[in-house]
Amino acid sequence: MDFGVVMQTDPPAAKLIDTMRQAEQLGFGYGWTFDSTVLWQEPFVIYSRILAATERMTVGPLVTNPGTRDWSVLASLFATLNDMYGNRTICAIGRGDSALRVVGRKPETLASVAACMRAVKDLAEGRETVLNGIPVKIPWVTDGKLPVWMAAYGPKALKVVGEQADGFVLQCADPDIARWTIGSVKEAAKAAGRDPDQITVCVSAPAYVAEDLDHAREQTRWFGGMVGNHVADLVARYGADGPVPRALTDYIKGREGYDYSHHGRAGNPSTEFVPDDIVDRFCVLGSAQAHRERLAELAEIGVDQFALYLMHDQSEQTLWAYGQDVIPVLR
């Protein structure tokens, strides 16, 4: 199993860069950040510094979306970083949540996500694509490589992942939900004539190494609220009794709204509706042994990477605990 660390690009950027450097030394192979440029600083500027400060780490957004950047600009950003640092970037993409909603826009359509994935990958890898009816190719790209992974929860999005994406991002560490979503992706890949084993599976969720579970839950409850934004869209689309497992949808019945000014942060007041059992299922909490057991179960299901969110009050301790007691066992 590979490991990634996920952070927000809060100022000062120097602190984030230092954390990514430490993470690489502790065995993390991937450095991810949120991509909401109103809420946080511009990540692609910071990626250049992270890549310069590390030697092997692969860096990218978890996740970007088709709506906030021109697709040719997005491809050129990845291609430029790859040319400078040797194909060490990755693009994880979704429909968009905070990045779009905080500027008054709705998430993008799945058709837009699918088209963006193809266009950005082709351009960043030096192939011609069609944008706005015009053939376009970046002439200076040579030997470019850009894995494009897609975040998804619902049946239609999981189908797009299986048909097109290089990897699947599940923002939830619940083994039952992982089984259903990964199975859906693999079925779609087979139906499309693809090898499902060639699709990398990444689970991303908060991790908190500590014995005090009550405190750990309060520090990570925000994640259930963040996931709830996507679940609310699924319920609106498919209904409460639709094809999406109730293990994912039932808990949002008490959801009354969401304040993005607290997005992804401990103490988010918009997440009081999230019960303890959801926090325990969606996140990875407890002793290092508890983390090893959950991640071993996810690996058996087919998870290739665990990317842990560090937005809580024990970020350094959890990072070091993974480096000392989790990664050496599971890598």
mmCIF file of C-alpha atoms in Angstrom:
data_model
loop_
_atom_site.group_PDB
_atom_site.id
_atom_site.type_symbol
_atom_site.label_atom_id
_atom_site.label_comp_id
_atom_site.label_asym_id
_atom_site.label_seq_id
_atom_site.Cartn_x
_atom_site.Cartn_y
_atom_site.Cartn_z
ATOM 1 C CA MET A 1 0.000 0.000 0.000
ATOM 2 C CA ASP A 2 1.192 3.505 -0.861
ATOM 3 C CA PHE A 3 0.565 6.471 1.408
ATOM 4 C CA GLY A 4 -0.297 10.091 0.771
ATOM 5 C CA VAL A 5 -0.795 13.136 2.945
ATOM 6 C CA VAL A 6 -3.589 15.640 2.205
ATOM 7 C CA MET A 7 -3.427 19.258 3.379
ATOM 8 C CA GLN A 8 -5.055 22.616 2.777
ATOM 9 C CA THR A 9 -2.903 25.395 1.351
ATOM 10 C CA ASP A 10 -3.230 27.664 4.368
ATOM 11 C CA PRO A 11 -0.580 30.353 4.796
ATOM 12 C CA PRO A 12 2.252 30.306 5.478
ATOM 13 C CA ALA A 13 3.074 28.074 2.534
ATOM 14 C CA ALA A 14 6.529 27.430 3.994
ATOM 15 C CA LYS A 15 4.967 25.336 6.772
ATOM 16 C CA LEU A 16 3.081 23.142 4.308
ATOM 17 C CA ILE A 17 6.228 22.678 2.224
ATOM 18 C CA ASP A 18 8.171 21.644 5.320
ATOM 19 C CA THR A 19 5.456 19.152 6.287
ATOM 20 C CA MET A 20 5.561 17.595 2.819
ATOM 21 C CA ARG A 21 9.341 17.306 3.081
ATOM 22 C CA GLN A 22 8.996 15.535 6.422
ATOM 23 C CA ALA A 23 6.257 13.297 5.034
ATOM 24 C CA GLU A 24 8.525 12.095 2.231
ATOM 25 C CA GLN A 25 11.234 11.288 4.762
ATOM 26 C CA LEU A 26 8.679 9.281 6.758
ATOM 27 C CA GLY A 27 7.691 7.173 3.749
ATOM 28 C CA PHE A 28 4.792 9.048 2.175
ATOM 29 C CA GLY A 29 4.933 8.870 -1.609
ATOM 30 C CA TYR A 30 2.164 11.348 -2.435
ATOM 31 C CA GLY A 31 1.569 14.954 -1.417
ATOM 32 C CA TRP A 32 -1.982 16.170 -2.036
ATOM 33 C CA THR A 33 -3.744 19.478 -1.376
ATOM 34 C CA PHE A 34 -7.266 20.834 -1.627
ATOM 35 C CA ASP A 35 -7.939 23.037 -4.666
ATOM 36 C CA SER A 36 -10.292 25.854 -3.634
ATOM 37 C CA THR A 37 -8.513 29.057 -4.477
ATOM 38 C CA VAL A 38 -10.948 31.388 -2.698
ATOM 39 C CA LEU A 39 -10.730 29.490 0.585
ATOM 40 C CA TRP A 40 -6.990 28.754 0.403
ATOM 41 C CA GLN A 41 -3.871 29.819 -1.440
ATOM 42 C CA GLU A 42 -3.216 28.859 -5.074
ATOM 43 C CA PRO A 43 -1.912 25.265 -4.950
ATOM 44 C CA PHE A 44 -0.010 25.106 -8.238
ATOM 45 C CA VAL A 45 2.326 27.878 -7.129
ATOM 46 C CA ILE A 46 3.018 25.891 -3.975
ATOM 47 C CA TYR A 47 3.430 22.594 -5.870
ATOM 48 C CA SER A 48 6.527 23.989 -7.525
ATOM 49 C CA ARG A 49 8.080 24.589 -4.109
ATOM 50 C CA ILE A 50 7.031 21.165 -2.792
ATOM 51 C CA LEU A 51 8.565 19.441 -5.790
ATOM 52 C CA ALA A 52 11.780 21.413 -5.356
ATOM 53 C CA ALA A 53 11.935 20.488 -1.657
ATOM 54 C CA THR A 54 11.371 16.752 -2.226
ATOM 55 C CA GLU A 55 13.062 14.109 -4.351
ATOM 56 C CA ARG A 56 10.492 11.440 -5.161
ATOM 57 C CA MET A 57 7.100 12.648 -3.953
ATOM 58 C CA THR A 58 4.242 12.791 -6.477
ATOM 59 C CA VAL A 59 2.192 15.978 -6.043
ATOM 60 C CA GLY A 60 -1.265 17.112 -7.081
ATOM 61 C CA PRO A 61 -4.770 18.315 -6.147
ATOM 62 C CA LEU A 62 -7.303 16.204 -4.278
ATOM 63 C CA VAL A 63 -9.341 17.289 -6.073
ATOM 64 C CA THR A 64 -9.494 19.838 -8.870
ATOM 65 C CA ASN A 65 -12.518 20.285 -11.153
ATOM 66 C CA PRO A 66 -13.335 21.284 -14.751
ATOM 67 C CA GLY A 67 -14.926 24.595 -13.834
ATOM 68 C CA THR A 68 -12.385 26.818 -12.121
ATOM 69 C CA ARG A 69 -9.569 26.665 -14.682
ATOM 70 C CA ASP A 70 -9.406 26.680 -18.456
ATOM 71 C CA TRP A 71 -8.537 23.109 -19.428
ATOM 72 C CA SER A 72 -5.539 24.158 -21.521
ATOM 73 C CA VAL A 73 -4.198 26.141 -18.554
ATOM 74 C CA LEU A 74 -4.705 23.156 -16.261
ATOM 75 C CA ALA A 75 -2.837 20.861 -18.652
ATOM 76 C CA SER A 76 -0.022 23.360 -19.083
ATOM 77 C CA LEU A 77 0.377 23.702 -15.318
ATOM 78 C CA PHE A 78 0.892 19.949 -14.939
ATOM 79 C CA ALA A 79 3.089 19.715 -18.026
ATOM 80 C CA THR A 80 5.309 22.586 -16.880
ATOM 81 C CA LEU A 81 5.826 21.062 -13.433
ATOM 82 C CA ASN A 82 6.571 17.682 -15.017
ATOM 83 C CA ASP A 83 9.100 19.235 -17.367
ATOM 84 C CA MET A 84 10.798 20.952 -14.434
ATOM 85 C CA TYR A 85 10.733 18.057 -11.973
ATOM 86 C CA GLY A 86 10.406 14.869 -13.995
ATOM 87 C CA ASN A 87 6.800 13.630 -14.287
ATOM 88 C CA ARG A 88 6.038 13.869 -10.585
ATOM 89 C CA THR A 89 2.526 15.337 -10.754
ATOM 90 C CA ILE A 90 -0.882 13.714 -10.655
ATOM 91 C CA CYS A 91 -4.367 15.049 -11.367
ATOM 92 C CA ALA A 92 -7.294 13.960 -9.207
ATOM 93 C CA ILE A 93 -10.537 15.493 -10.393
ATOM 94 C CA GLY A 94 -14.197 15.639 -9.466
ATOM 95 C CA ARG A 95 -17.347 17.640 -10.163
ATOM 96 C CA GLY A 96 -16.324 20.391 -7.731
ATOM 97 C CA ASP A 97 -17.759 21.331 -4.357
ATOM 98 C CA SER A 98 -16.210 24.123 -2.321
ATOM 99 C CA ALA A 99 -14.252 25.642 -5.213
ATOM 100 C CA LEU A 100 -17.411 26.235 -7.213
ATOM 101 C CA ARG A 101 -20.059 26.719 -4.569
ATOM 102 C CA VAL A 102 -18.183 29.492 -2.756
ATOM 103 C CA VAL A 103 -18.305 31.535 -5.979
ATOM 104 C CA GLY A 104 -22.005 30.861 -6.563
ATOM 105 C CA ARG A 105 -21.696 28.043 -9.082
ATOM 106 C CA LYS A 106 -23.020 24.492 -9.124
ATOM 107 C CA PRO A 107 -20.791 21.420 -9.457
ATOM 108 C CA GLU A 108 -19.918 20.485 -13.025
ATOM 109 C CA THR A 109 -21.673 17.711 -14.936
ATOM 110 C CA LEU A 110 -20.165 14.242 -15.275
ATOM 111 C CA ALA A 111 -19.935 14.823 -19.017
ATOM 112 C CA SER A 112 -17.754 17.856 -18.344
ATOM 113 C CA VAL A 113 -15.551 15.887 -15.943
ATOM 114 C CA ALA A 114 -15.107 13.091 -18.476
ATOM 115 C CA ALA A 115 -14.243 15.475 -21.305
ATOM 116 C CA CYS A 116 -11.848 17.424 -19.089
ATOM 117 C CA MET A 117 -10.032 14.252 -18.030
ATOM 118 C CA ARG A 118 -9.416 13.275 -21.641
ATOM 119 C CA ALA A 119 -8.350 16.739 -22.750
ATOM 120 C CA VAL A 120 -6.000 17.478 -19.847
ATOM 121 C CA LYS A 121 -4.353 14.060 -20.025
ATOM 122 C CA ASP A 122 -3.855 14.275 -23.792
ATOM 123 C CA LEU A 123 -2.416 17.783 -23.678
ATOM 124 C CA ALA A 124 -0.157 17.139 -20.674
ATOM 125 C CA GLU A 125 1.197 13.995 -22.329
ATOM 126 C CA GLY A 126 1.881 15.744 -25.633
ATOM 127 C CA ARG A 127 -1.067 14.530 -27.699
ATOM 128 C CA GLU A 128 -3.492 16.578 -29.727
ATOM 129 C CA THR A 129 -7.009 17.154 -28.477
ATOM 130 C CA VAL A 130 -9.971 19.262 -29.551
ATOM 131 C CA LEU A 131 -10.968 22.280 -27.473
ATOM 132 C CA ASN A 132 -13.916 24.438 -28.510
ATOM 133 C CA GLY A 133 -13.881 22.774 -31.912
ATOM 134 C CA ILE A 134 -10.192 23.545 -32.520
ATOM 135 C CA PRO A 135 -7.360 20.959 -32.627
ATOM 136 C CA VAL A 136 -4.874 21.882 -29.886
ATOM 137 C CA LYS A 137 -1.476 20.446 -28.950
ATOM 138 C CA ILE A 138 1.187 21.717 -26.543
ATOM 139 C CA PRO A 139 4.294 21.712 -28.801
ATOM 140 C CA TRP A 140 6.982 21.659 -26.115
ATOM 141 C CA VAL A 141 5.803 18.571 -24.232
ATOM 142 C CA THR A 142 8.125 15.584 -24.627
ATOM 143 C CA ASP A 143 7.728 12.307 -22.727
ATOM 144 C CA GLY A 144 5.010 13.809 -20.546
ATOM 145 C CA LYS A 145 3.106 11.546 -18.160
ATOM 146 C CA LEU A 146 0.024 12.515 -16.140
ATOM 147 C CA PRO A 147 -2.100 9.975 -14.262
ATOM 148 C CA VAL A 148 -5.672 11.249 -13.998
ATOM 149 C CA TRP A 149 -7.765 9.908 -11.128
ATOM 150 C CA MET A 150 -11.422 10.677 -10.514
ATOM 151 C CA ALA A 151 -13.297 11.108 -7.226
ATOM 152 C CA ALA A 152 -16.770 9.584 -7.156
ATOM 153 C CA TYR A 153 -19.576 8.224 -4.970
ATOM 154 C CA GLY A 154 -22.666 7.669 -7.113
ATOM 155 C CA PRO A 155 -23.390 4.982 -9.737
ATOM 156 C CA LYS A 156 -23.055 7.215 -12.803
ATOM 157 C CA ALA A 157 -19.813 8.770 -11.586
ATOM 158 C CA LEU A 158 -18.379 5.360 -10.679
ATOM 159 C CA LYS A 159 -19.203 4.202 -14.199
ATOM 160 C CA VAL A 160 -17.215 7.094 -15.674
ATOM 161 C CA VAL A 161 -14.271 6.188 -13.437
ATOM 162 C CA GLY A 162 -14.314 2.600 -14.656
ATOM 163 C CA GLU A 163 -14.605 3.620 -18.287
ATOM 164 C CA GLN A 164 -11.995 6.381 -18.393
ATOM 165 C CA ALA A 165 -9.923 7.183 -15.303
ATOM 166 C CA ASP A 166 -6.456 5.944 -14.437
ATOM 167 C CA GLY A 167 -7.435 5.832 -10.775
ATOM 168 C CA PHE A 168 -10.391 6.027 -8.405
ATOM 169 C CA VAL A 169 -10.515 8.295 -5.348
ATOM 170 C CA LEU A 170 -12.963 7.370 -2.596
ATOM 171 C CA GLN A 171 -13.174 10.038 0.088
ATOM 172 C CA CYS A 172 -14.316 7.678 2.826
ATOM 173 C CA ALA A 173 -12.544 4.890 4.743
ATOM 174 C CA ASP A 174 -15.634 2.759 5.391
ATOM 175 C CA PRO A 175 -14.832 -0.801 4.208
ATOM 176 C CA ASP A 176 -18.442 -1.559 3.222
ATOM 177 C CA ILE A 177 -18.698 1.565 1.084
ATOM 178 C CA ALA A 178 -15.262 0.775 -0.373
ATOM 179 C CA ARG A 179 -16.436 -2.692 -1.403
ATOM 180 C CA TRP A 180 -19.492 -1.317 -3.179
ATOM 181 C CA THR A 181 -17.754 1.567 -4.943
ATOM 182 C CA ILE A 182 -14.647 -0.390 -5.967
ATOM 183 C CA GLY A 183 -16.844 -3.227 -7.217
ATOM 184 C CA SER A 184 -18.872 -0.758 -9.292
ATOM 185 C CA VAL A 185 -15.718 0.741 -10.810
ATOM 186 C CA LYS A 186 -14.311 -2.672 -11.713
ATOM 187 C CA GLU A 187 -17.594 -3.802 -13.277
ATOM 188 C CA ALA A 188 -17.691 -0.655 -15.410
ATOM 189 C CA ALA A 189 -14.081 -1.171 -16.456
ATOM 190 C CA LYS A 190 -14.766 -4.748 -17.554
ATOM 191 C CA ALA A 191 -17.849 -3.670 -19.492
ATOM 192 C CA ALA A 192 -15.726 -1.048 -21.280
ATOM 193 C CA GLY A 193 -13.093 -3.611 -22.230
ATOM 194 C CA ARG A 194 -10.518 -2.299 -19.769
ATOM 195 C CA ASP A 195 -8.407 -4.228 -17.292
ATOM 196 C CA PRO A 196 -9.910 -3.289 -13.899
ATOM 197 C CA ASP A 197 -6.656 -4.133 -12.148
ATOM 198 C CA GLN A 198 -4.990 -1.264 -14.006
ATOM 199 C CA ILE A 199 -7.166 1.282 -12.172
ATOM 200 C CA THR A 200 -5.408 2.523 -9.031
ATOM 201 C CA VAL A 201 -7.668 2.804 -5.985
ATOM 202 C CA CYS A 202 -7.046 5.547 -3.432
ATOM 203 C CA VAL A 203 -9.012 5.948 -0.194
ATOM 204 C CA SER A 204 -8.672 9.358 1.442
ATOM 205 C CA ALA A 205 -9.919 10.175 4.944
ATOM 206 C CA PRO A 206 -8.832 11.832 8.192
ATOM 207 C CA ALA A 207 -6.491 9.758 10.343
ATOM 208 C CA TYR A 208 -5.980 10.503 14.025
ATOM 209 C CA VAL A 209 -3.633 8.361 16.117
ATOM 210 C CA ALA A 210 -4.658 8.637 19.782
ATOM 211 C CA GLU A 211 -6.266 6.650 22.586
ATOM 212 C CA ASP A 212 -8.865 9.333 23.407
ATOM 213 C CA LEU A 213 -11.536 8.459 20.851
ATOM 214 C CA ASP A 214 -14.013 11.089 22.026
ATOM 215 C CA HIS A 215 -11.519 13.847 21.329
ATOM 216 C CA ALA A 216 -10.432 12.261 18.047
ATOM 217 C CA ARG A 217 -14.060 12.184 16.894
ATOM 218 C CA GLU A 218 -14.568 15.862 17.654
ATOM 219 C CA GLN A 219 -11.422 16.718 15.702
ATOM 220 C CA THR A 220 -12.513 14.753 12.633
ATOM 221 C CA ARG A 221 -16.323 15.135 12.633
ATOM 222 C CA TRP A 222 -15.913 17.818 9.959
ATOM 223 C CA PHE A 223 -15.241 15.065 7.421
ATOM 224 C CA GLY A 224 -18.765 13.680 7.684
ATOM 225 C CA GLY A 225 -20.034 17.151 6.871
ATOM 226 C CA MET A 226 -17.765 17.454 3.856
ATOM 227 C CA VAL A 227 -18.834 14.055 2.524
ATOM 228 C CA GLY A 228 -22.429 15.029 3.306
ATOM 229 C CA ASN A 229 -22.303 17.741 0.641
ATOM 230 C CA HIS A 230 -21.772 15.059 -2.009
ATOM 231 C CA VAL A 231 -24.244 12.657 -0.395
ATOM 232 C CA ALA A 232 -26.945 15.342 -0.446
ATOM 233 C CA ASP A 233 -26.450 15.615 -4.210
ATOM 234 C CA LEU A 234 -26.764 11.826 -4.531
ATOM 235 C CA VAL A 235 -29.998 11.740 -2.547
ATOM 236 C CA ALA A 236 -31.391 14.566 -4.666
ATOM 237 C CA ARG A 237 -30.495 12.636 -7.809
ATOM 238 C CA TYR A 238 -31.329 9.041 -6.838
ATOM 239 C CA GLY A 239 -33.657 9.387 -3.850
ATOM 240 C CA ALA A 240 -33.198 8.066 -0.324
ATOM 241 C CA ASP A 241 -34.138 4.536 -1.470
ATOM 242 C CA GLY A 242 -32.087 4.582 -4.672
ATOM 243 C CA PRO A 243 -29.083 2.457 -5.660
ATOM 244 C CA VAL A 244 -26.642 4.231 -3.328
ATOM 245 C CA PRO A 245 -26.131 2.188 -0.126
ATOM 246 C CA ARG A 246 -27.996 3.489 2.904
ATOM 247 C CA ALA A 247 -24.695 3.130 4.797
ATOM 248 C CA LEU A 248 -23.654 6.243 2.884
ATOM 249 C CA THR A 249 -26.914 8.195 2.719
ATOM 250 C CA ASP A 250 -28.934 7.713 5.911
ATOM 251 C CA TYR A 251 -26.896 9.977 8.156
ATOM 252 C CA ILE A 252 -27.648 13.244 6.315
ATOM 253 C CA LYS A 253 -31.316 13.286 7.371
ATOM 254 C CA GLY A 254 -30.503 15.881 10.040
ATOM 255 C CA ARG A 255 -28.396 18.043 7.732
ATOM 256 C CA GLU A 256 -29.680 21.626 7.593
ATOM 257 C CA GLY A 257 -27.070 23.389 5.490
ATOM 258 C CA TYR A 258 -23.372 23.990 5.252
ATOM 259 C CA ASP A 259 -21.069 26.954 5.879
ATOM 260 C CA TYR A 260 -18.014 26.777 3.621
ATOM 261 C CA SER A 261 -16.098 29.276 5.733
ATOM 262 C CA HIS A 262 -15.395 26.327 8.062
ATOM 263 C CA HIS A 263 -14.869 23.767 5.275
ATOM 264 C CA GLY A 264 -12.495 20.940 6.152
ATOM 265 C CA ARG A 265 -11.706 22.271 9.613
ATOM 266 C CA ALA A 266 -12.009 20.822 13.094
ATOM 267 C CA GLY A 267 -14.887 22.352 15.005
ATOM 268 C CA ASN A 268 -16.977 23.032 11.895
ATOM 269 C CA PRO A 269 -20.420 23.997 13.329
ATOM 270 C CA SER A 270 -22.171 22.703 10.187
ATOM 271 C CA THR A 271 -21.362 19.090 11.114
ATOM 272 C CA GLU A 272 -23.267 18.669 14.375
ATOM 273 C CA PHE A 273 -25.654 16.297 12.571
ATOM 274 C CA VAL A 274 -22.829 13.764 11.998
ATOM 275 C CA PRO A 275 -23.131 10.907 14.554
ATOM 276 C CA ASP A 276 -20.198 9.167 16.221
ATOM 277 C CA ASP A 277 -20.642 5.933 14.286
ATOM 278 C CA ILE A 278 -20.254 7.785 10.978
ATOM 279 C CA VAL A 279 -17.040 9.404 12.215
ATOM 280 C CA ASP A 280 -15.739 5.990 13.263
ATOM 281 C CA ARG A 281 -16.653 4.423 9.921
ATOM 282 C CA PHE A 282 -15.581 7.230 7.591
ATOM 283 C CA CYS A 283 -12.315 8.113 9.397
ATOM 284 C CA VAL A 284 -9.454 6.051 10.821
ATOM 285 C CA LEU A 285 -9.113 6.658 14.561
ATOM 286 C CA GLY A 286 -7.482 5.088 17.610
ATOM 287 C CA SER A 287 -4.181 3.379 18.300
ATOM 288 C CA ALA A 288 -1.585 2.658 15.640
ATOM 289 C CA GLN A 289 -2.717 -0.965 15.790
ATOM 290 C CA ALA A 290 -6.290 0.090 15.003
ATOM 291 C CA HIS A 291 -5.010 2.019 11.987
ATOM 292 C CA ARG A 292 -2.994 -0.961 10.772
ATOM 293 C CA GLU A 293 -6.032 -3.235 11.063
ATOM 294 C CA ARG A 294 -8.377 -0.899 9.162
ATOM 295 C CA LEU A 295 -5.859 -0.262 6.409
ATOM 296 C CA ALA A 296 -5.077 -3.960 6.072
ATOM 297 C CA GLU A 297 -8.813 -4.571 5.573
ATOM 298 C CA LEU A 298 -8.963 -1.856 2.929
ATOM 299 C CA ALA A 299 -5.926 -3.331 1.180
ATOM 300 C CA GLU A 300 -7.697 -6.705 1.022
ATOM 301 C CA ILE A 301 -10.645 -4.993 -0.655
ATOM 302 C CA GLY A 302 -8.317 -3.581 -3.316
ATOM 303 C CA VAL A 303 -7.145 -0.205 -2.023
ATOM 304 C CA ASP A 304 -3.697 0.745 -3.355
ATOM 305 C CA GLN A 305 -3.175 4.021 -1.490
ATOM 306 C CA PHE A 306 -4.386 5.582 1.730
ATOM 307 C CA ALA A 307 -4.207 9.381 1.679
ATOM 308 C CA LEU A 308 -4.734 10.826 5.145
ATOM 309 C CA TYR A 309 -6.139 14.239 5.949
ATOM 310 C CA LEU A 310 -4.239 16.069 8.678
ATOM 311 C CA MET A 311 -6.721 18.822 9.502
ATOM 312 C CA HIS A 312 -6.788 18.399 13.281
ATOM 313 C CA ASP A 313 -4.832 19.262 16.421
ATOM 314 C CA GLN A 314 -2.495 16.240 16.322
ATOM 315 C CA SER A 315 -1.240 16.512 12.745
ATOM 316 C CA GLU A 316 2.470 16.226 13.538
ATOM 317 C CA GLN A 317 1.966 13.372 15.985
ATOM 318 C CA THR A 318 -0.194 11.436 13.531
ATOM 319 C CA LEU A 319 2.266 12.007 10.690
ATOM 320 C CA TRP A 320 5.125 10.661 12.806
ATOM 321 C CA ALA A 321 3.054 7.752 14.101
ATOM 322 C CA TYR A 322 2.369 6.695 10.540
ATOM 323 C CA GLY A 323 6.021 6.997 9.634
ATOM 324 C CA GLN A 324 7.125 4.924 12.616
ATOM 325 C CA ASP A 325 4.309 2.441 13.268
ATOM 326 C CA VAL A 326 2.013 2.135 10.237
ATOM 327 C CA ILE A 327 3.817 2.627 6.928
ATOM 328 C CA PRO A 328 6.736 0.221 7.679
ATOM 329 C CA VAL A 329 4.214 -2.550 8.394
ATOM 330 C CA LEU A 330 1.849 -2.051 5.449
ATOM 331 C CA ARG A 331 4.069 -0.776 2.666
#
